[in-house]
Coordinates of C-alpha atoms and ligand atoms in Angstrom, one line a residue:
M27 CA 10.0 5.6 1.2
G28 CA 8.7 2.8 3.3
R29 CA 8.4 -0.7 2.6
N30 CA 6.0 -2.2 0.0
I31 CA 2.6 -3.1 1.3
V32 CA 0.8 -6.0 -0.1
A33 CA -2.9 -6.5 0.9
I34 CA -5.0 -9.6 0.7
V35 CA -8.8 -9.0 -0.3
G36 CA -11.5 -11.2 -1.1
R37 CA -14.9 -12.6 0.3
P38 CA -14.8 -14.9 3.5
N39 CA -13.7 -18.6 3.2
V40 CA -11.8 -18.3 0.0
G41 CA -8.5 -18.9 1.8
K42 CA -7.1 -15.6 2.5
S43 CA -5.7 -16.3 5.9
T44 CA -4.5 -19.7 4.7
L45 CA -2.6 -17.9 2.0
F46 CA -1.4 -15.1 4.4
N47 CA 0.1 -17.8 6.7
R48 CA 1.7 -19.6 3.8
I49 CA 3.3 -16.5 2.6
I50 CA 4.7 -15.5 6.1
G51 CA 5.7 -19.2 6.4
E52 CA 7.8 -19.2 3.1
R53 CA 10.4 -17.3 5.1
D54 CA 12.0 -18.9 7.9
A55 CA 10.3 -17.9 11.2
I56 CA 9.6 -14.2 10.7
V57 CA 8.6 -13.7 14.1
D58 CA 10.7 -14.3 17.2
P59 CA 8.9 -17.0 19.2
Q60 CA 9.1 -14.5 21.9
S61 CA 6.2 -12.6 20.7
G62 CA 3.6 -15.2 21.5
V63 CA 1.5 -12.0 22.2
T64 CA 1.2 -11.1 18.5
R65 CA 0.2 -14.7 17.2
D66 CA -3.1 -13.9 15.9
R67 CA -1.8 -11.4 13.5
H68 CA -3.4 -10.1 10.2
Y69 CA -0.1 -8.6 9.1
G70 CA 3.6 -9.7 8.9
T71 CA 6.8 -9.3 7.3
A72 CA 7.7 -11.4 4.3
E73 CA 10.4 -11.7 1.7
W74 CA 10.6 -13.1 -1.7
N75 CA 13.3 -12.9 -4.6
G76 CA 15.2 -10.4 -2.2
K77 CA 12.2 -8.2 -2.0
R78 CA 10.7 -7.4 1.4
F79 CA 7.2 -6.4 1.9
T80 CA 4.5 -6.2 4.6
I81 CA 1.6 -8.4 4.0
I82 CA -1.8 -7.5 5.5
D83 CA -4.9 -9.8 5.4
T84 CA -8.2 -8.0 5.3
G85 CA -9.9 -11.2 6.5
G86 CA -8.9 -10.3 10.0
Y87 CA -11.2 -7.3 9.8
V88 CA -14.5 -8.8 9.1
P89 CA -17.3 -7.8 11.3
D90 CA -19.5 -10.5 12.9
S91 CA -22.7 -8.9 11.9
D92 CA -24.2 -10.1 8.6
D93 CA -25.8 -7.0 7.4
I94 CA -22.7 -5.0 7.4
F95 CA -20.0 -7.4 6.3
E96 CA -20.5 -6.8 2.5
T97 CA -20.2 -3.1 3.2
A98 CA -17.2 -3.7 5.3
I99 CA -15.4 -5.7 2.5
R100 CA -16.2 -3.0 -0.1
E101 CA -14.7 -0.3 2.1
Q102 CA -11.7 -2.5 2.7
V103 CA -11.0 -3.2 -0.8
Q104 CA -11.2 0.6 -1.4
I105 CA -8.7 1.1 1.6
A106 CA -6.4 -1.6 0.1
I107 CA -6.4 0.3 -3.2
D108 CA -5.5 3.6 -1.6
E109 CA -2.9 2.4 0.7
A110 CA -1.3 -0.8 -0.6
D111 CA 1.3 -1.3 -3.4
V112 CA 0.0 -4.7 -4.6
I113 CA -3.5 -6.0 -4.0
I114 CA -3.9 -9.9 -4.0
F115 CA -7.6 -10.8 -4.9
V116 CA -8.5 -14.2 -3.7
V117 CA -11.2 -16.2 -5.1
D118 CA -12.3 -19.9 -4.7
A119 CA -12.0 -22.3 -7.7
V120 CA -14.4 -24.7 -6.0
S121 CA -17.3 -22.3 -5.5
G122 CA -16.6 -20.4 -8.8
V123 CA -17.5 -16.8 -9.5
T124 CA -19.9 -15.4 -7.0
P125 CA -21.9 -12.1 -7.0
L126 CA -19.6 -10.6 -4.3
D127 CA -16.4 -11.6 -6.2
I128 CA -18.0 -9.6 -9.2
E129 CA -18.7 -6.6 -6.9
I130 CA -15.1 -6.7 -5.5
A131 CA -13.7 -6.9 -9.1
K132 CA -15.6 -4.0 -10.1
I133 CA -13.9 -1.8 -7.4
L134 CA -10.6 -3.2 -8.3
R135 CA -10.8 -2.7 -12.0
Q136 CA -10.9 1.1 -11.3
T137 CA -7.3 1.1 -9.8
K138 CA -4.1 1.4 -11.6
K139 CA -2.4 -0.5 -8.9
K140 CA -1.3 -4.0 -9.5
V141 CA -3.8 -6.5 -8.8
V142 CA -2.9 -10.3 -8.9
L143 CA -5.9 -12.6 -9.0
A144 CA -5.3 -15.8 -7.0
V145 CA -7.6 -18.7 -7.8
N146 CA -7.3 -20.7 -4.6
K147 CA -7.9 -24.4 -3.8
I148 CA -6.6 -25.6 -7.0
D149 CA -5.1 -28.7 -5.2
N150 CA -4.1 -30.8 -8.1
E151 CA -3.2 -30.2 -11.8
K152 CA -6.5 -31.5 -13.0
M153 CA -8.4 -28.8 -11.2
E154 CA -6.4 -26.1 -13.1
L155 CA -9.0 -25.7 -15.8
Y156 CA -11.4 -24.2 -13.1
S157 CA -9.1 -21.2 -13.1
T158 CA -10.1 -20.0 -16.6
Q159 CA -13.6 -19.1 -15.6
F160 CA -12.2 -16.3 -13.6
Y161 CA -11.1 -14.2 -16.6
E162 CA -14.7 -12.8 -16.5
L163 CA -13.7 -10.8 -13.6
G164 CA -11.8 -8.5 -15.8
I165 CA -8.7 -8.6 -13.6
G166 CA -6.3 -10.2 -16.1
E167 CA -4.8 -13.6 -15.8
P168 CA -6.0 -15.9 -13.0
F169 CA -3.2 -17.6 -11.0
P170 CA -4.0 -21.0 -9.9
I171 CA -2.8 -21.8 -6.5
S172 CA -3.4 -24.0 -3.5
A173 CA -2.7 -22.0 -0.4
L174 CA -3.4 -25.0 1.8
H175 CA -1.0 -27.2 -0.1
G176 CA 1.6 -24.7 -1.1
R177 CA 0.9 -25.5 -4.7
K178 CA 2.4 -22.9 -7.3
I179 CA 2.8 -20.4 -4.6
G180 CA 6.3 -19.6 -5.8
D181 CA 5.2 -18.7 -9.4
F182 CA 2.4 -16.6 -7.9
L183 CA 4.6 -14.9 -5.5
D184 CA 7.1 -14.1 -8.5
E185 CA 4.3 -12.2 -10.1
V186 CA 3.2 -10.3 -6.7
V187 CA 6.7 -8.9 -6.2
K188 CA 7.7 -8.5 -10.0
D189 CA 7.3 -4.7 -10.0
L190 CA 8.2 -4.0 -6.4
P191 CA 11.6 -2.1 -6.0
E192 CA 14.5 -3.9 -4.4
T193 CA 14.9 -3.5 -0.9
G194 CA 18.5 -2.2 -0.6
G195 CA 19.5 -1.2 2.9
E196 CA 18.2 2.0 4.6
A197 CA 19.4 4.3 1.8
E198 CA 17.5 7.4 2.9
E199 CA 18.9 7.1 6.4
D200 CA 19.8 10.5 7.6
K201 CA 22.1 10.3 10.7
N202 CA 21.4 13.5 12.2
Q203 CA 17.6 13.4 12.0
I204 CA 15.4 11.4 14.2
K205 CA 12.4 10.0 12.5
V206 CA 9.5 9.3 15.0
A207 CA 6.2 7.8 14.2
I208 CA 3.3 8.6 16.3
V209 CA 1.0 5.7 16.1
G210 CA -2.1 4.3 17.9
Q211 CA -5.7 3.6 17.5
P212 CA -8.0 6.4 16.4
N213 CA -8.8 9.1 19.1
V214 CA -6.0 8.5 21.4
G215 CA -4.7 11.9 20.7
K216 CA -2.0 11.7 18.0
S217 CA -2.9 14.8 16.2
S218 CA -3.5 16.7 19.4
F219 CA 0.1 15.6 20.4
V220 CA 1.6 16.7 17.1
N221 CA -0.2 20.1 17.2
A222 CA 0.8 20.6 20.9
V223 CA 4.5 20.0 20.1
I224 CA 4.7 22.2 17.0
G225 CA 2.5 24.8 18.6
E226 CA 5.1 25.5 21.3
N227 CA 7.5 28.3 20.5
R228 CA 10.3 26.3 22.1
I229 CA 10.6 24.6 18.8
I230 CA 11.3 25.8 15.3
V231 CA 9.3 24.2 12.7
T232 CA 11.7 24.3 9.7
D233 CA 9.4 22.9 7.1
I234 CA 6.0 21.1 6.8
P235 CA 6.3 19.3 3.5
G236 CA 3.8 16.8 2.3
T237 CA 6.8 14.3 1.8
T238 CA 4.7 11.4 0.9
R239 CA 1.3 11.4 -0.3
D240 CA -0.1 9.6 2.6
S241 CA 1.4 11.1 5.9
I242 CA 2.1 14.4 7.1
D243 CA 5.7 14.8 8.0
T244 CA 6.5 17.6 10.4
K245 CA 10.1 18.5 10.6
F246 CA 11.7 20.7 13.4
V247 CA 14.7 21.2 15.6
Y248 CA 14.3 20.7 19.3
N249 CA 17.2 20.9 21.7
G250 CA 19.6 21.1 18.7
T251 CA 18.4 17.8 17.3
E252 CA 16.3 17.5 14.1
F253 CA 13.1 15.6 14.5
V254 CA 10.7 14.5 11.9
L255 CA 7.3 13.6 13.3
I256 CA 5.4 11.0 11.2
D257 CA 1.7 11.6 11.8
T258 CA -0.7 8.9 10.8
A259 CA -3.9 10.7 11.7
G260 CA -6.5 10.1 9.3
L261 CA -7.0 12.1 6.2
R262 CA -9.8 9.8 5.2
K263 CA -13.4 10.2 5.9
R264 CA -14.3 8.0 8.8
S265 CA -16.1 4.7 8.3
K266 CA -18.9 3.8 10.5
I267 CA -17.8 0.2 10.7
K268 CA -15.2 -0.4 13.5
E269 CA -13.4 -3.1 11.6
S270 CA -12.7 -0.9 8.7
I271 CA -11.4 1.8 10.8
E272 CA -9.1 -0.8 12.5
F273 CA -7.9 -1.9 9.1
Y274 CA -7.3 1.7 7.9
S275 CA -5.4 2.6 11.1
A276 CA -3.4 -0.6 11.2
I277 CA -2.3 -0.1 7.5
R278 CA -1.3 3.6 8.1
A279 CA 0.6 2.8 11.3
L280 CA 2.5 0.0 9.4
K281 CA 3.6 2.4 6.7
A282 CA 4.7 5.0 9.3
I283 CA 6.5 2.6 11.5
E284 CA 8.5 1.3 8.4
R285 CA 9.8 4.7 7.7
C286 CA 10.6 5.6 11.4
D287 CA 13.7 5.1 13.7
V288 CA 11.5 5.2 16.8
A289 CA 7.7 4.5 17.1
V290 CA 5.8 6.2 19.8
V291 CA 2.8 4.0 20.5
M292 CA 0.2 6.3 22.1
L293 CA -2.5 4.9 24.3
D294 CA -5.5 6.5 25.8
A295 CA -5.1 6.3 29.6
T296 CA -8.8 5.8 30.0
C297 CA -8.7 2.6 27.8
G298 CA -5.4 1.1 28.6
L299 CA -3.6 -1.4 26.4
E300 CA -5.7 -3.1 24.0
R301 CA -5.1 -6.2 21.6
Q302 CA -4.6 -3.9 18.6
D303 CA -1.8 -2.0 20.5
L304 CA -0.1 -5.1 21.3
R305 CA -0.1 -6.0 17.5
I306 CA 1.3 -2.7 16.7
I307 CA 4.1 -3.0 19.3
G308 CA 4.7 -6.5 18.1
E309 CA 5.1 -5.4 14.5
T310 CA 7.4 -2.7 15.6
A311 CA 9.5 -5.1 17.4
D312 CA 9.6 -7.4 14.2
L313 CA 10.7 -4.4 12.3
K314 CA 13.4 -3.7 14.8
K315 CA 12.5 -0.1 15.3
G316 CA 12.7 1.9 18.6
I317 CA 9.6 1.8 20.8
V318 CA 8.2 4.2 23.4
I319 CA 4.8 4.0 24.9
A320 CA 3.0 7.3 25.6
V321 CA -0.1 7.0 27.9
N322 CA -1.9 10.1 26.8
K323 CA -4.9 11.9 28.4
W324 CA -3.2 11.5 31.7
D325 CA -5.2 14.6 32.8
L326 CA -8.3 12.5 32.9
I327 CA -7.2 10.1 35.5
E328 CA -7.7 10.6 39.2
K329 CA -4.4 10.4 40.9
D330 CA -2.7 9.8 44.1
S331 CA 1.1 9.5 44.6
N332 CA 1.0 5.7 43.4
T333 CA -1.1 6.0 40.4
A334 CA 1.5 6.2 37.7
L335 CA 3.6 3.3 39.3
E336 CA 0.5 1.1 39.6
Y337 CA -0.7 1.8 36.2
E338 CA 2.9 1.1 34.8
H339 CA 3.1 -2.1 36.8
A340 CA -0.2 -3.3 35.3
L341 CA 0.8 -2.2 31.8
R342 CA 4.1 -4.1 32.1
E343 CA 2.3 -7.4 33.1
R344 CA 0.5 -7.3 29.8
L345 CA 3.5 -6.2 27.7
K346 CA 5.3 -9.5 28.7
V347 CA 8.4 -9.7 26.4
F348 CA 8.3 -6.0 25.5
D349 CA 9.1 -5.2 29.1
Y350 CA 12.1 -3.1 27.8
V351 CA 9.9 -0.4 26.5
P352 CA 9.8 2.9 28.3
I353 CA 6.5 4.2 29.4
L354 CA 5.5 7.9 29.7
F355 CA 2.4 9.4 31.1
I356 CA 1.5 12.5 29.1
S357 CA -1.3 15.0 28.3
A358 CA -1.4 16.5 24.9
K359 CA -4.4 18.8 26.3
T360 CA -2.3 20.3 29.2
K361 CA 1.0 19.6 27.5
Q362 CA 2.4 17.8 30.5
R363 CA 5.6 16.0 29.6
I364 CA 5.0 16.3 25.8
F365 CA 8.6 17.1 25.3
K366 CA 9.7 14.3 27.5
V367 CA 8.5 12.1 24.6
L368 CA 11.0 13.6 22.3
D369 CA 13.8 13.3 25.0
I370 CA 13.0 9.6 25.4
A371 CA 12.8 9.1 21.8
K372 CA 16.2 10.6 21.4
V373 CA 17.6 8.2 24.2
V374 CA 16.1 5.2 22.3
Y375 CA 17.4 6.4 19.0
D376 CA 21.0 6.8 20.5
E377 CA 20.6 3.5 22.2
R378 CA 19.6 1.9 18.8
N379 CA 22.7 3.4 17.3
K380 CA 25.1 2.3 20.1
R381 CA 28.0 -0.2 19.6
V382 CA 29.3 -2.2 22.4
K383 CA 33.0 -3.2 22.0
T384 CA 33.5 -7.0 21.7
S385 CA 36.1 -6.9 24.7
E386 CA 33.4 -5.4 26.9
L387 CA 30.7 -7.8 25.8
N388 CA 33.0 -10.7 26.6
K389 CA 34.0 -9.4 29.8
V390 CA 30.5 -9.8 30.9
F391 CA 29.7 -13.0 29.0
F392 CA 32.7 -15.3 29.4
P393 CA 31.7 -15.8 33.2
I394 CA 28.1 -16.3 32.2
F395 CA 29.1 -18.9 29.5
K396 CA 31.2 -20.7 31.9
E397 CA 28.9 -20.5 35.1
T398 CA 25.5 -20.7 33.4
P399 CA 26.1 -22.5 30.1
P400 CA 23.0 -23.7 27.9
P401 CA 21.7 -27.1 28.8
A402 CA 23.3 -30.1 27.3
V403 CA 21.2 -31.6 24.5
S404 CA 21.2 -35.5 24.3
G405 CA 24.5 -35.7 26.0
K406 CA 26.2 -33.0 24.0
E407 CA 27.7 -30.2 25.8
I408 CA 26.9 -26.9 24.3
K409 CA 29.7 -24.4 24.6
I410 CA 29.4 -20.6 23.6
K411 CA 32.8 -19.2 22.7
Y412 CA 32.3 -15.6 22.4
V413 CA 29.9 -12.8 21.4
T414 CA 30.2 -9.7 19.3
Q415 CA 27.9 -6.9 18.1
V416 CA 28.0 -7.2 14.4
K417 CA 25.6 -4.3 13.6
T418 CA 23.9 -1.2 15.0
S419 CA 20.5 0.4 14.1
P420 CA 19.1 -2.1 14.5
P421 CA 21.7 -3.8 16.9
V422 CA 22.6 -7.4 16.1
F423 CA 24.7 -9.5 18.3
A424 CA 26.3 -12.8 17.1
F425 CA 27.1 -15.6 19.5
F426 CA 29.5 -18.3 18.3
A427 CA 29.0 -21.8 19.7
N428 CA 29.8 -25.4 18.7
F429 CA 26.1 -26.5 18.3
P430 CA 24.3 -23.2 17.6
D431 CA 21.1 -24.8 16.6
D432 CA 20.7 -26.6 19.9
I433 CA 20.6 -23.5 22.1
P434 CA 17.0 -23.4 23.4
E435 CA 14.7 -20.3 23.2
H436 CA 14.5 -19.8 26.9
Y437 CA 18.5 -19.6 27.0
R438 CA 18.5 -17.1 24.1
R439 CA 16.0 -15.0 26.1
F440 CA 18.3 -15.2 29.1
L441 CA 21.3 -13.9 27.0
E442 CA 19.1 -11.1 25.7
N443 CA 18.2 -10.1 29.3
K444 CA 21.9 -10.1 30.2
I445 CA 22.6 -7.8 27.4
R446 CA 20.0 -5.5 28.7
E447 CA 21.0 -5.7 32.3
N448 CA 24.5 -4.8 31.5
F449 CA 24.4 -2.5 28.5
G450 CA 20.8 -1.0 28.5
F451 CA 19.3 -0.6 25.0
V452 CA 16.2 0.7 26.5
G453 CA 13.2 0.7 24.0
V454 CA 15.3 -1.2 21.4
P455 CA 14.5 -4.6 20.0
L456 CA 17.6 -6.8 19.8
T457 CA 18.5 -9.4 17.4
L458 CA 20.7 -12.4 18.5
V459 CA 22.0 -14.6 16.0
F460 CA 23.8 -18.0 16.9
K461 CA 26.6 -19.3 14.5
K462 CA 28.9 -22.2 14.3
K463 CA 32.5 -21.9 15.7
Ligands
GDP2 P1 -10.6 -16.7 4.6 O1 -12.1 -16.5 5.4 O2 -10.7 -16.2 3.2 O3 -9.4 -16.2 5.4 O4 -10.5 -18.3 4.5 P2 -9.5 -19.4 5.2 O5 -8.1 -19.2 5.0 O6 -9.9 -19.2 6.7 O7 -10.0 -20.7 4.6 C1 -11.2 -21.1 4.5 C2 -11.3 -22.5 4.4 O8 -10.8 -23.1 3.0 C3 -10.6 -23.4 5.4 O9 -11.2 -24.4 5.8 C4 -9.2 -23.8 4.7 O10 -8.6 -24.8 5.2 C5 -9.8 -23.9 3.3 N1 -8.6 -23.8 2.3 C6 -7.8 -22.6 2.3 N2 -6.9 -22.9 1.2 C7 -7.3 -23.9 0.5 C8 -6.8 -24.7 -0.6 O11 -5.8 -24.4 -1.2 N3 -7.3 -25.9 -0.8 C9 -8.5 -26.5 -0.1 N4 -9.0 -27.5 -0.5 N5 -8.9 -25.8 1.0 C10 -8.4 -24.6 1.4
GDP3 P1 -6.2 10.9 17.0 O1 -7.3 10.3 16.3 O2 -5.4 10.0 17.7 O3 -5.3 12.0 16.2 O4 -6.9 11.7 18.2 P2 -7.1 13.4 18.3 O5 -5.9 14.2 18.5 O6 -8.1 13.7 17.2 O7 -7.9 13.5 19.7 C1 -9.1 12.7 20.0 C2 -9.8 13.3 21.0 O8 -9.2 13.2 22.3 C3 -10.1 14.9 20.8 O9 -11.4 15.1 21.3 C4 -9.0 15.5 21.6 O10 -9.5 16.8 22.1 C5 -8.9 14.6 22.9 N1 -7.6 14.6 23.4 C6 -6.4 14.4 22.9 N2 -5.4 14.5 23.8 C7 -6.0 14.6 25.1 C8 -5.5 14.8 26.4 O11 -4.3 14.7 26.6 N3 -6.5 14.9 27.4 C9 -7.8 15.0 27.1 N4 -8.6 15.1 28.1 N5 -8.3 14.8 25.8 C10 -7.5 14.7 24.7

């Protein structure tokens, strides 16, 4: 079971993205500031009343063109119904009920899934009476909110998460089984890859159950290790609208990533790394899952002896803070290095489970704390006393200091790099926490 998905739908300008940012912001900085690359995000992780969910804003997937945007909205409402657990339908109190609102409501009335109607731009108490007109949409009780001013957002979120299950640990974790999600944009070769792997008689496919209604899990044993491949390839008939396809693949990818230990982000060698890919990588890092990049269709690239190195170098420039991610060049078509993907996924999985002893950590870090301490803040000397790894899969390191809140971001990055330099953790997003001591 993956984490809950909440989708925000509604026509343009009602305040979807404002609400999205508000919900993300209700939680203390969900994104590490490091992921500057994923700022313009349309999805993110949030938590309310102890329930974690991924929230996705369809407003990020609106085509520019006037003649298809209404079709795109209808399609995306349908995708949200199929794929999300809760749908937030946002309307604008000031402009009242519009024909497009009525159309969206008509689609939403057909689902049994929970739909919460947010009447936005109710900036003060006097305006609350504007919300009752929206009963006519037949979606149930309208919730007056102001996304911009944060008004009544708490009551509203109580309702949104009310029926979601508690998120208690990673219960279904099976230690001897590596769950690998194959994610990436449409047509990069995800299904070809999965077929190539299971078509080889080197592996024994033990079971191909439809474990969830929305992705095909393929379970097999390779080199004595049990793998589950979570394939997100589309079961849905293709839309003609690029933004709808993007929305669909993003939501599918998110659901797969949430269930995996390691995500293989597949790229098409002839297209390179695109903004969408960076978003997926950023989200995988936020969810603290292992990451491997597989550049597929390598057979299509004309090569000399330096091509792979140069390609990798150019990719790493764009990956910035995700430079710890291993990159492989593969071809699902010729089967070149397809098993290397599994080998590396296993390495990343093991790294994610690794625990470094406190004594080993401090042998490395005591000299660093002493010789390269954090910069003093307004005359205060900042001293880090020690570090310990408090958790694995995902790994979390706690640093104890006299003024933990004053340790600047660049120094945190420096510490993370030192952990990687000395202890590896290839492909594994690390969490560093700073505590008072
Ligand atoms: P989207 O297209 O649905 O994502 O809408 P946006 O979030 O971009 O918001 C559209 C406009 O409405 C922006 O100018 C927002 O500042 C404004 N807006 C959003 N929420 C509120 C609100 O609660 N009150 C008021 N007065 N304006 C809002
Ligand atoms: P998906 O949408 O990501 O599942 O992509 P598919 O597996 O359906 O592949 C999309 C297209 O790319 C198909 O026409 C495949 O035959 C082709 N393709 C997939 N992998 C490779 C590869 O390694 N090399 C080449 N040349 N074509 C590939």
